[in-house]
Coordinates of C-alpha atoms in Angstrom, one line a residue:
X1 CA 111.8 -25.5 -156.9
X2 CA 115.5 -25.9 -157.6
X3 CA 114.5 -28.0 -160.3
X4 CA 113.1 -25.3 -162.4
X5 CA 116.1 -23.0 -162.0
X6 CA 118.2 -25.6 -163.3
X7 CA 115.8 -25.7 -167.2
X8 CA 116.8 -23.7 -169.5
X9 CA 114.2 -21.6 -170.9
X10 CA 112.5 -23.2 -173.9
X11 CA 112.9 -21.5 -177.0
X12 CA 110.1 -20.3 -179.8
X13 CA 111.4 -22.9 -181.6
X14 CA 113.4 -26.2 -181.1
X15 CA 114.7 -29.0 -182.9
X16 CA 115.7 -32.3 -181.9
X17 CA 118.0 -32.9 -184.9
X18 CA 121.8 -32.3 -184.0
X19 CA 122.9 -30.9 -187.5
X20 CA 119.9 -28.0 -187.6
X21 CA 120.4 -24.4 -186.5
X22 CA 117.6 -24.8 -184.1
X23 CA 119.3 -27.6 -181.8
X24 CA 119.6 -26.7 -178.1
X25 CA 121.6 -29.6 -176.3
X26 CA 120.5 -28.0 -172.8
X27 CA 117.0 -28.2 -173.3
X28 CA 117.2 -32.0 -173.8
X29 CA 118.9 -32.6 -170.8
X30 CA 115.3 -32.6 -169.3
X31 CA 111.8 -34.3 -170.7
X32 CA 110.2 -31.6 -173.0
X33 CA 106.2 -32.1 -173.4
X34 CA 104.3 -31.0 -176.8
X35 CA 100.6 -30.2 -176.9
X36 CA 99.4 -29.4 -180.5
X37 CA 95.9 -28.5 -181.1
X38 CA 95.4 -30.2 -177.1
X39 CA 96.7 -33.2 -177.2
X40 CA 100.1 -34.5 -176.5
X41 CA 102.3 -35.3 -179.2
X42 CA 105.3 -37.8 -178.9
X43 CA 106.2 -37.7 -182.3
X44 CA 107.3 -34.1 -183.0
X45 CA 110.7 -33.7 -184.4
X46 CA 110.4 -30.1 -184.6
X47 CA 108.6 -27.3 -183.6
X48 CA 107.4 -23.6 -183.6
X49 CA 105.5 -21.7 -181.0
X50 CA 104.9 -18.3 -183.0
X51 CA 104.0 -19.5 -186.4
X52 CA 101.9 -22.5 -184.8
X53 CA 103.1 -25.8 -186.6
X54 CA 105.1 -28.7 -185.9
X55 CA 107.0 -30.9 -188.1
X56 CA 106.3 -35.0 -187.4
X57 CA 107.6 -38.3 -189.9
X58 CA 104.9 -38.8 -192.3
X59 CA 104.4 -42.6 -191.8
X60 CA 106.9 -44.9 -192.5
X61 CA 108.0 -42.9 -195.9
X62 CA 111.8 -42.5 -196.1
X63 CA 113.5 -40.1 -198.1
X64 CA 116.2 -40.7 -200.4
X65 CA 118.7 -40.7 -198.0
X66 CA 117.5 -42.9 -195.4
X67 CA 115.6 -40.0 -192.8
X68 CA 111.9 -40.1 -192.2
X69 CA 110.0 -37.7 -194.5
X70 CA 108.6 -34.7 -193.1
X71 CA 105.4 -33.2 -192.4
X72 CA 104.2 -29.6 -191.5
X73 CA 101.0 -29.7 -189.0
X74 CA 99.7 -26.0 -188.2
X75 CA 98.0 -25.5 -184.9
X76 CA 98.2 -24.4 -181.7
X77 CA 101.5 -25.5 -180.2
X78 CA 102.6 -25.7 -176.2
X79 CA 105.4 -26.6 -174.8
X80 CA 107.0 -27.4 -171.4
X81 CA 109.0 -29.7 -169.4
X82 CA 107.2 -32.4 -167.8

């Protein structure tokens, strides 16, 4: 049980890029879990509980400079620590 009052709450919505507004270094400290649409997602570079979508790489397409180019999924979204 001490374990859970040590997480920070998860936010609405999270990012695991550094440079974005919606980067919480806390959260990452532990293993976060995404479920979209029921099934777990290991890809998810970002996401967003209230409007239902998540942002993964689309393939192996880079943009011009260097970063994976992004997709918007909509769905049901989850989150939790594992």
């Amino acid at each position: 049980m001490n374990e859970n009052q040590d997480r920070p709450p998860l936010p609405d919505r999270l990012s695991i890029d550094p440079k974005s507004p919606h980067h919480i270094a806390a959260v990452f400290q532990h293993e976060v879990a995404i479920r979209f649409n029921g099934k777990e997602r290991f890809d998810v570079e970002e996401y967003c509980i209230s409007e239902g979508w998540i942002r993964v790489p689309a393939g192996k397409t880079l943009d011009r400079k260097g970063k994976p180019l992004m997709i918007k999924l909509k769905g049901k979204v989850e989150a939790s620590y594992k």
